[in-house]
mmCIF file of N, CA and C in Angstrom:
data_model
loop_
_atom_site.group_PDB
_atom_site.id
_atom_site.type_symbol
_atom_site.label_atom_id
_atom_site.label_comp_id
_atom_site.label_asym_id
_atom_site.label_seq_id
_atom_site.Cartn_x
_atom_site.Cartn_y
_atom_site.Cartn_z
ATOM 1 N N MET C 1 1.034 -2.005 16.623
ATOM 2 C CA MET C 1 1.793 -0.768 16.558
ATOM 3 C C MET C 1 2.102 -0.313 17.979
ATOM 4 N N THR C 2 3.204 0.354 18.076
ATOM 5 C CA THR C 2 3.558 0.942 19.358
ATOM 6 C C THR C 2 3.843 2.421 19.143
ATOM 7 N N GLU C 3 3.762 3.163 20.212
ATOM 8 C CA GLU C 3 4.022 4.593 20.138
ATOM 9 C C GLU C 3 5.492 4.865 20.411
ATOM 10 N N TYR C 4 6.057 5.759 19.648
ATOM 11 C CA TYR C 4 7.427 6.216 19.804
ATOM 12 C C TYR C 4 7.333 7.728 19.984
ATOM 13 N N THR C 5 7.808 8.227 21.108
ATOM 14 C CA THR C 5 7.619 9.638 21.451
ATOM 15 C C THR C 5 8.941 10.386 21.398
ATOM 16 N N LEU C 6 8.903 11.539 20.775
ATOM 17 C CA LEU C 6 10.052 12.435 20.717
ATOM 18 C C LEU C 6 9.731 13.682 21.519
ATOM 19 N N ASP C 7 10.693 14.145 22.287
ATOM 20 C CA ASP C 7 10.563 15.419 22.989
ATOM 21 C C ASP C 7 11.150 16.497 22.096
ATOM 22 N N ARG C 8 10.304 17.398 21.642
ATOM 23 C CA ARG C 8 10.719 18.499 20.780
ATOM 24 C C ARG C 8 10.491 19.808 21.525
ATOM 25 N N PRO C 9 11.148 20.881 21.127
ATOM 26 C CA PRO C 9 10.941 22.172 21.800
ATOM 27 C C PRO C 9 9.471 22.609 21.816
ATOM 28 N N THR C 10 8.717 22.166 20.821
ATOM 29 C CA THR C 10 7.303 22.533 20.748
ATOM 30 C C THR C 10 6.416 21.591 21.553
ATOM 31 N N GLY C 11 7.008 20.552 22.150
ATOM 32 C CA GLY C 11 6.257 19.570 22.929
ATOM 33 C C GLY C 11 6.550 18.155 22.472
ATOM 34 N N LYS C 12 5.857 17.217 23.045
ATOM 35 C CA LYS C 12 6.049 15.807 22.698
ATOM 36 C C LYS C 12 5.311 15.494 21.396
ATOM 37 N N VAL C 13 5.984 14.703 20.546
ATOM 38 C CA VAL C 13 5.386 14.250 19.293
ATOM 39 C C VAL C 13 5.431 12.732 19.304
ATOM 40 N N THR C 14 4.296 12.114 19.052
ATOM 41 C CA THR C 14 4.200 10.656 19.052
ATOM 42 C C THR C 14 3.960 10.153 17.640
ATOM 43 N N ILE C 15 4.736 9.144 17.272
ATOM 44 C CA ILE C 15 4.504 8.468 16.003
ATOM 45 C C ILE C 15 4.222 7.000 16.307
ATOM 46 N N HIS C 16 3.616 6.321 15.374
ATOM 47 C CA HIS C 16 3.316 4.900 15.538
ATOM 48 C C HIS C 16 4.268 4.097 14.666
ATOM 49 N N ILE C 17 4.860 3.079 15.283
ATOM 50 C CA ILE C 17 5.783 2.244 14.521
ATOM 51 C C ILE C 17 5.324 0.787 14.590
ATOM 52 N N PRO C 18 5.564 0.042 13.512
ATOM 53 C CA PRO C 18 5.182 -1.363 13.493
ATOM 54 C C PRO C 18 6.051 -2.178 14.448
ATOM 55 N N THR C 19 5.425 -3.149 15.111
ATOM 56 C CA THR C 19 6.182 -4.009 16.023
ATOM 57 C C THR C 19 5.903 -5.494 15.801
ATOM 58 N N SER C 20 4.711 -5.843 15.394
ATOM 59 C CA SER C 20 4.358 -7.266 15.237
ATOM 60 C C SER C 20 4.435 -7.679 13.775
ATOM 61 N N ALA C 21 4.372 -8.972 13.544
ATOM 62 C CA ALA C 21 4.375 -9.495 12.172
ATOM 63 C C ALA C 21 3.199 -8.941 11.374
ATOM 64 N N SER C 22 2.044 -8.828 12.013
ATOM 65 C CA SER C 22 0.892 -8.285 11.288
ATOM 66 C C SER C 22 1.049 -6.787 11.041
ATOM 67 N N ASP C 23 1.660 -6.042 11.975
ATOM 68 C CA ASP C 23 1.925 -4.620 11.749
ATOM 69 C C ASP C 23 2.834 -4.433 10.534
ATOM 70 N N TRP C 24 3.864 -5.259 10.470
ATOM 71 C CA TRP C 24 4.828 -5.169 9.374
ATOM 72 C C TRP C 24 4.274 -5.770 8.078
ATOM 73 N N GLU C 25 3.220 -6.558 8.195
ATOM 74 C CA GLU C 25 2.631 -7.299 7.071
ATOM 75 C C GLU C 25 3.608 -8.343 6.531
ATOM 76 N N LEU C 26 4.214 -9.070 7.479
ATOM 77 C CA LEU C 26 5.100 -10.173 7.141
ATOM 78 C C LEU C 26 4.278 -11.439 6.943
ATOM 79 N N TYR C 27 4.922 -12.500 6.505
ATOM 80 C CA TYR C 27 4.251 -13.792 6.352
ATOM 81 C C TYR C 27 4.037 -14.357 7.752
ATOM 82 N N SER C 28 2.915 -14.033 8.354
ATOM 83 C CA SER C 28 2.708 -14.237 9.781
ATOM 84 C C SER C 28 2.511 -15.684 10.210
ATOM 85 N N THR C 29 2.374 -16.615 9.283
ATOM 86 C CA THR C 29 2.200 -18.010 9.684
ATOM 87 C C THR C 29 3.526 -18.767 9.737
ATOM 88 N N MET C 30 4.600 -18.138 9.356
ATOM 89 C CA MET C 30 5.899 -18.816 9.333
ATOM 90 C C MET C 30 6.518 -18.869 10.733
ATOM 91 N N LYS C 31 7.163 -19.967 11.016
ATOM 92 C CA LYS C 31 7.884 -20.108 12.271
ATOM 93 C C LYS C 31 9.055 -19.107 12.280
ATOM 94 N N GLY C 32 9.200 -18.375 13.370
ATOM 95 C CA GLY C 32 10.276 -17.404 13.513
ATOM 96 C C GLY C 32 9.911 -15.997 13.087
ATOM 97 N N VAL C 33 8.671 -15.796 12.663
ATOM 98 C CA VAL C 33 8.281 -14.479 12.171
ATOM 99 C C VAL C 33 8.250 -13.434 13.285
ATOM 100 N N GLY C 34 7.988 -13.853 14.517
ATOM 101 C CA GLY C 34 8.004 -12.910 15.639
ATOM 102 C C GLY C 34 9.388 -12.323 15.843
ATOM 103 N N LYS C 35 10.403 -13.163 15.732
ATOM 104 C CA LYS C 35 11.783 -12.692 15.856
ATOM 105 C C LYS C 35 12.116 -11.734 14.708
ATOM 106 N N ALA C 36 11.630 -12.053 13.520
ATOM 107 C CA ALA C 36 11.852 -11.173 12.367
ATOM 108 C C ALA C 36 11.205 -9.810 12.600
ATOM 109 N N ALA C 37 9.982 -9.796 13.110
ATOM 110 C CA ALA C 37 9.283 -8.530 13.374
ATOM 111 C C ALA C 37 10.042 -7.705 14.416
ATOM 112 N N ARG C 38 10.513 -8.351 15.471
ATOM 113 C CA ARG C 38 11.287 -7.631 16.490
ATOM 114 C C ARG C 38 12.587 -7.088 15.901
ATOM 115 N N GLY C 39 13.214 -7.873 15.039
ATOM 116 C CA GLY C 39 14.439 -7.426 14.377
ATOM 117 C C GLY C 39 14.196 -6.232 13.461
ATOM 118 N N MET C 40 13.068 -6.248 12.759
ATOM 119 C CA MET C 40 12.713 -5.129 11.887
ATOM 120 C C MET C 40 12.495 -3.854 12.709
ATOM 121 N N THR C 41 11.800 -3.990 13.828
ATOM 122 C CA THR C 41 11.527 -2.826 14.673
ATOM 123 C C THR C 41 12.827 -2.273 15.261
ATOM 124 N N ALA C 42 13.704 -3.154 15.720
ATOM 125 C CA ALA C 42 14.982 -2.707 16.278
ATOM 126 C C ALA C 42 15.822 -2.001 15.209
ATOM 127 N N ALA C 43 15.811 -2.525 13.995
ATOM 128 C CA ALA C 43 16.566 -1.911 12.903
ATOM 129 C C ALA C 43 15.983 -0.534 12.551
ATOM 130 N N LEU C 44 14.671 -0.432 12.556
ATOM 131 C CA LEU C 44 14.023 0.854 12.286
ATOM 132 C C LEU C 44 14.450 1.883 13.327
ATOM 133 N N LYS C 45 14.510 1.488 14.585
ATOM 134 C CA LYS C 45 14.939 2.406 15.643
ATOM 135 C C LYS C 45 16.398 2.818 15.466
ATOM 136 N N ARG C 46 17.254 1.919 14.951
ATOM 137 C CA ARG C 46 18.642 2.303 14.662
ATOM 138 C C ARG C 46 18.671 3.357 13.554
ATOM 139 N N SER C 47 17.795 3.197 12.573
ATOM 140 C CA SER C 47 17.701 4.213 11.515
ATOM 141 C C SER C 47 17.201 5.541 12.076
ATOM 142 N N PHE C 48 16.265 5.486 13.033
ATOM 143 C CA PHE C 48 15.808 6.705 13.706
ATOM 144 C C PHE C 48 16.989 7.419 14.360
ATOM 145 N N LYS C 49 17.835 6.667 15.049
ATOM 146 C CA LYS C 49 18.972 7.266 15.761
ATOM 147 C C LYS C 49 19.997 7.854 14.793
ATOM 148 N N ALA C 50 20.133 7.243 13.628
ATOM 149 C CA ALA C 50 21.114 7.724 12.656
ATOM 150 C C ALA C 50 20.699 9.038 12.009
ATOM 151 N N PHE C 51 19.394 9.246 11.822
ATOM 152 C CA PHE C 51 18.916 10.416 11.088
ATOM 153 C C PHE C 51 19.399 11.743 11.674
ATOM 154 N N PRO C 52 19.207 12.032 12.976
ATOM 155 C CA PRO C 52 19.666 13.321 13.506
ATOM 156 C C PRO C 52 21.181 13.502 13.392
ATOM 157 N N LYS C 53 21.924 12.420 13.526
ATOM 158 C CA LYS C 53 23.383 12.501 13.404
ATOM 159 C C LYS C 53 23.773 12.908 11.987
ATOM 160 N N LEU C 54 23.077 12.348 11.001
ATOM 161 C CA LEU C 54 23.366 12.671 9.611
ATOM 162 C C LEU C 54 22.999 14.124 9.293
ATOM 163 N N LEU C 55 21.899 14.603 9.856
ATOM 164 C CA LEU C 55 21.552 16.019 9.689
ATOM 165 C C LEU C 55 22.641 16.910 10.288
ATOM 166 N N ALA C 56 23.123 16.530 11.459
ATOM 167 C CA ALA C 56 24.164 17.310 12.137
ATOM 168 C C ALA C 56 25.467 17.321 11.326
ATOM 169 N N GLU C 57 25.682 16.275 10.543
ATOM 170 C CA GLU C 57 26.868 16.217 9.684
ATOM 171 C C GLU C 57 26.699 17.071 8.426
ATOM 172 N N GLY C 58 25.511 17.618 8.224
ATOM 173 C CA GLY C 58 25.293 18.517 7.105
ATOM 174 C C GLY C 58 24.544 17.934 5.923
ATOM 175 N N TYR C 59 24.086 16.694 6.045
ATOM 176 C CA TYR C 59 23.324 16.112 4.946
ATOM 177 C C TYR C 59 21.942 16.761 4.879
ATOM 178 N N PRO C 60 21.474 17.086 3.665
ATOM 179 C CA PRO C 60 20.094 17.570 3.538
ATOM 180 C C PRO C 60 19.112 16.446 3.882
ATOM 181 N N ILE C 61 17.882 16.804 4.180
ATOM 182 C CA ILE C 61 16.879 15.834 4.635
ATOM 183 C C ILE C 61 16.777 14.598 3.743
ATOM 184 N N PRO C 62 16.625 14.736 2.419
ATOM 185 C CA PRO C 62 16.468 13.514 1.610
ATOM 186 C C PRO C 62 17.669 12.566 1.709
ATOM 187 N N GLN C 63 18.874 13.117 1.667
ATOM 188 C CA GLN C 63 20.066 12.278 1.767
ATOM 189 C C GLN C 63 20.210 11.676 3.166
ATOM 190 N N ALA C 64 19.873 12.447 4.192
ATOM 191 C CA ALA C 64 19.940 11.922 5.562
ATOM 192 C C ALA C 64 18.960 10.764 5.747
ATOM 193 N N LEU C 65 17.759 10.880 5.184
ATOM 194 C CA LEU C 65 16.784 9.790 5.271
ATOM 195 C C LEU C 65 17.298 8.533 4.572
ATOM 196 N N GLY C 66 17.816 8.695 3.374
ATOM 197 C CA GLY C 66 18.334 7.545 2.633
ATOM 198 C C GLY C 66 19.497 6.877 3.341
ATOM 199 N N ARG C 67 20.433 7.671 3.841
ATOM 200 C CA ARG C 67 21.572 7.113 4.562
ATOM 201 C C ARG C 67 21.146 6.475 5.881
ATOM 202 N N ALA C 68 20.166 7.071 6.554
ATOM 203 C CA ALA C 68 19.673 6.493 7.809
ATOM 204 C C ALA C 68 19.043 5.133 7.549
ATOM 205 N N SER C 69 18.292 5.015 6.484
ATOM 206 C CA SER C 69 17.667 3.739 6.149
ATOM 207 C C SER C 69 18.723 2.683 5.817
ATOM 208 N N ARG C 70 19.846 3.123 5.233
ATOM 209 C CA ARG C 70 20.913 2.198 4.833
ATOM 210 C C ARG C 70 22.036 2.066 5.859
ATOM 211 N N CYS C 71 21.887 2.690 7.036
ATOM 212 C CA CYS C 71 22.967 2.670 8.029
ATOM 213 C C CYS C 71 23.263 1.241 8.493
ATOM 214 N N GLU C 72 24.396 1.075 9.125
ATOM 215 C CA GLU C 72 24.801 -0.230 9.647
ATOM 216 C C GLU C 72 23.749 -0.743 10.624
ATOM 217 N N GLY C 73 23.205 -1.910 10.333
ATOM 218 C CA GLY C 73 22.176 -2.505 11.182
ATOM 219 C C GLY C 73 20.824 -1.829 11.052
ATOM 220 N N GLY C 74 20.673 -0.980 10.036
ATOM 221 C CA GLY C 74 19.446 -0.224 9.859
ATOM 222 C C GLY C 74 18.365 -0.968 9.102
ATOM 223 N N PHE C 75 17.338 -0.238 8.755
ATOM 224 C CA PHE C 75 16.126 -0.800 8.187
ATOM 225 C C PHE C 75 16.369 -1.568 6.883
ATOM 226 N N ASP C 76 17.158 -1.009 5.966
ATOM 227 C CA ASP C 76 17.383 -1.696 4.697
ATOM 228 C C ASP C 76 18.063 -3.050 4.898
ATOM 229 N N GLN C 77 19.021 -3.117 5.792
ATOM 230 C CA GLN C 77 19.690 -4.386 6.066
ATOM 231 C C GLN C 77 18.733 -5.394 6.681
ATOM 232 N N ALA C 78 17.823 -4.931 7.525
ATOM 233 C CA ALA C 78 16.834 -5.828 8.135
ATOM 234 C C ALA C 78 15.885 -6.391 7.081
ATOM 235 N N MET C 79 15.519 -5.571 6.102
ATOM 236 C CA MET C 79 14.646 -6.075 5.029
ATOM 237 C C MET C 79 15.330 -7.223 4.296
ATOM 238 N N ASP C 80 16.631 -7.085 4.051
ATOM 239 C CA ASP C 80 17.378 -8.160 3.399
ATOM 240 C C ASP C 80 17.500 -9.375 4.317
ATOM 241 N N LYS C 81 17.818 -9.129 5.574
ATOM 242 C CA LYS C 81 18.020 -10.225 6.525
ATOM 243 C C LYS C 81 16.763 -11.072 6.698
ATOM 244 N N TYR C 82 15.607 -10.428 6.721
ATOM 245 C CA TYR C 82 14.354 -11.131 6.975
ATOM 246 C C TYR C 82 13.492 -11.276 5.711
ATOM 247 N N ALA C 83 14.132 -11.258 4.562
ATOM 248 C CA ALA C 83 13.407 -11.355 3.287
ATOM 249 C C ALA C 83 12.575 -12.624 3.186
ATOM 250 N N GLU C 84 13.039 -13.723 3.777
ATOM 251 C CA GLU C 84 12.282 -14.981 3.697
ATOM 252 C C GLU C 84 10.911 -14.872 4.372
ATOM 253 N N PHE C 85 10.745 -13.868 5.248
ATOM 254 C CA PHE C 85 9.469 -13.640 5.927
ATOM 255 C C PHE C 85 8.635 -12.566 5.210
ATOM 256 N N GLY C 86 9.099 -12.134 4.044
ATOM 257 C CA GLY C 86 8.392 -11.122 3.275
ATOM 258 C C GLY C 86 8.804 -9.704 3.606
ATOM 259 N N ALA C 87 9.898 -9.534 4.353
ATOM 260 C CA ALA C 87 10.315 -8.212 4.809
ATOM 261 C C ALA C 87 10.724 -7.276 3.680
ATOM 262 N N SER C 88 11.120 -7.818 2.545
ATOM 263 C CA SER C 88 11.516 -6.948 1.434
ATOM 264 C C SER C 88 10.369 -6.707 0.455
ATOM 265 N N ASP C 89 9.179 -7.180 0.799
ATOM 266 C CA ASP C 89 7.998 -6.924 -0.027
ATOM 267 C C ASP C 89 7.586 -5.456 0.098
ATOM 268 N N THR C 90 6.690 -5.035 -0.752
ATOM 269 C CA THR C 90 6.245 -3.642 -0.805
ATOM 270 C C THR C 90 5.645 -3.156 0.516
ATOM 271 N N GLU C 91 4.791 -3.958 1.133
ATOM 272 C CA GLU C 91 4.091 -3.500 2.331
ATOM 273 C C GLU C 91 5.039 -3.224 3.495
ATOM 274 N N PRO C 92 5.919 -4.177 3.876
ATOM 275 C CA PRO C 92 6.844 -3.867 4.970
ATOM 276 C C PRO C 92 7.772 -2.699 4.642
ATOM 277 N N ARG C 93 8.209 -2.636 3.393
ATOM 278 C CA ARG C 93 9.071 -1.525 2.974
ATOM 279 C C ARG C 93 8.331 -0.193 3.160
ATOM 280 N N ASN C 94 7.098 -0.124 2.706
ATOM 281 C CA ASN C 94 6.318 1.109 2.853
ATOM 282 C C ASN C 94 6.047 1.438 4.313
ATOM 283 N N ASN C 95 5.753 0.423 5.124
ATOM 284 C CA ASN C 95 5.507 0.653 6.552
ATOM 285 C C ASN C 95 6.737 1.246 7.230
ATOM 286 N N GLY C 96 7.892 0.690 6.945
ATOM 287 C CA GLY C 96 9.130 1.189 7.532
ATOM 288 C C GLY C 96 9.495 2.575 7.036
ATOM 289 N N HIS C 97 9.375 2.779 5.728
ATOM 290 C CA HIS C 97 9.700 4.095 5.170
ATOM 291 C C HIS C 97 8.758 5.165 5.698
ATOM 292 N N GLN C 98 7.470 4.842 5.836
ATOM 293 C CA GLN C 98 6.530 5.835 6.370
ATOM 294 C C GLN C 98 6.857 6.175 7.818
ATOM 295 N N ALA C 99 7.224 5.173 8.608
ATOM 296 C CA ALA C 99 7.610 5.441 10.002
ATOM 297 C C ALA C 99 8.857 6.309 10.051
ATOM 298 N N LEU C 100 9.818 6.051 9.159
ATOM 299 C CA LEU C 100 11.037 6.863 9.122
ATOM 300 C C LEU C 100 10.724 8.296 8.684
ATOM 301 N N ILE C 101 9.837 8.455 7.716
ATOM 302 C CA ILE C 101 9.416 9.796 7.291
ATOM 303 C C ILE C 101 8.713 10.516 8.438
ATOM 304 N N ASP C 102 7.822 9.812 9.129
ATOM 305 C CA ASP C 102 7.124 10.433 10.268
ATOM 306 C C ASP C 102 8.115 10.847 11.352
ATOM 307 N N PHE C 103 9.114 9.995 11.616
ATOM 308 C CA PHE C 103 10.136 10.340 12.594
ATOM 309 C C PHE C 103 10.878 11.604 12.159
ATOM 310 N N ALA C 104 11.266 11.664 10.895
ATOM 311 C CA ALA C 104 12.015 12.816 10.392
ATOM 312 C C ALA C 104 11.183 14.094 10.466
ATOM 313 N N LYS C 105 9.905 13.996 10.110
ATOM 314 C CA LYS C 105 9.028 15.171 10.204
ATOM 315 C C LYS C 105 8.884 15.604 11.658
ATOM 316 N N ALA C 106 8.713 14.657 12.561
ATOM 317 C CA ALA C 106 8.599 14.997 13.980
ATOM 318 C C ALA C 106 9.882 15.650 14.472
ATOM 319 N N HIS C 107 11.012 15.113 14.054
ATOM 320 C CA HIS C 107 12.298 15.648 14.485
ATOM 321 C C HIS C 107 12.534 17.051 13.924
ATOM 322 N N CYS C 108 12.266 17.232 12.642
ATOM 323 C CA CYS C 108 12.580 18.502 11.983
ATOM 324 C C CYS C 108 11.513 19.569 12.159
ATOM 325 N N LEU C 109 10.251 19.149 12.173
ATOM 326 C CA LEU C 109 9.148 20.107 12.171
ATOM 327 C C LEU C 109 8.364 20.150 13.477
ATOM 328 N N GLY C 110 8.573 19.150 14.325
ATOM 329 C CA GLY C 110 7.811 19.081 15.570
ATOM 330 C C GLY C 110 6.404 18.582 15.371
ATOM 331 N N SER C 111 6.119 18.027 14.198
ATOM 332 C CA SER C 111 4.777 17.540 13.873
ATOM 333 C C SER C 111 4.885 16.558 12.712
ATOM 334 N N THR C 112 3.929 15.657 12.622
ATOM 335 C CA THR C 112 3.892 14.738 11.486
ATOM 336 C C THR C 112 2.802 15.138 10.496
ATOM 337 N N ASP C 113 2.185 16.276 10.730
ATOM 338 C CA ASP C 113 1.082 16.733 9.885
ATOM 339 C C ASP C 113 1.566 17.226 8.533
ATOM 340 N N GLY C 114 0.719 17.072 7.554
ATOM 341 C CA GLY C 114 0.942 17.663 6.242
ATOM 342 C C GLY C 114 1.931 16.925 5.381
ATOM 343 N N TYR C 115 1.911 17.281 4.117
ATOM 344 C CA TYR C 115 2.827 16.712 3.136
ATOM 345 C C TYR C 115 3.975 17.675 2.914
ATOM 346 N N HIS C 116 5.168 17.175 2.939
ATOM 347 C CA HIS C 116 6.371 17.965 2.692
ATOM 348 C C HIS C 116 7.230 17.160 1.724
ATOM 349 N N SER C 117 7.360 17.640 0.523
ATOM 350 C CA SER C 117 8.012 16.865 -0.535
ATOM 351 C C SER C 117 9.432 16.436 -0.190
ATOM 352 N N GLU C 118 10.165 17.239 0.560
ATOM 353 C CA GLU C 118 11.554 16.899 0.863
ATOM 354 C C GLU C 118 11.684 15.604 1.674
ATOM 355 N N PHE C 119 10.614 15.211 2.334
ATOM 356 C CA PHE C 119 10.660 13.970 3.128
ATOM 357 C C PHE C 119 10.368 12.743 2.280
ATOM 358 N N GLY C 120 9.920 12.921 1.064
ATOM 359 C CA GLY C 120 9.639 11.786 0.196
ATOM 360 C C GLY C 120 10.601 11.656 -0.958
ATOM 361 N N ASP C 121 11.474 12.643 -1.163
ATOM 362 C CA ASP C 121 12.380 12.634 -2.298
ATOM 363 C C ASP C 121 13.437 11.545 -2.261
ATOM 364 N N TRP C 122 13.681 10.974 -1.140
ATOM 365 C CA TRP C 122 14.745 9.964 -1.005
ATOM 366 C C TRP C 122 14.297 8.574 -1.411
ATOM 367 N N LEU C 123 12.996 8.338 -1.538
ATOM 368 C CA LEU C 123 12.495 6.994 -1.836
ATOM 369 C C LEU C 123 12.904 6.524 -3.202
#
């Protein structure tokens, strides 16, 4: 895992995002899985960048999260692209979605603490 830090008016907020094949829970013995893990992480970061733009366009949080995950080159496309490495399995999907939820909570609330139903309604 690596740390991803956001500067918010209330201070810096750090979330942890998967970066390696084992972080993503991919089929780690397959040749090329490292490239798949890097591709998944890069796609997740593209989804991170899309989320604030979608909020600014007026989408409510659940719709912005869903669209960010499905954005061009985003997380959902990476799961399909790297499916042969297990990227579309439950574990990598949950890891990516949780990181995206944590990013959205950090962006909107300045914290990743607590449960907020609006951040899970898009799943």
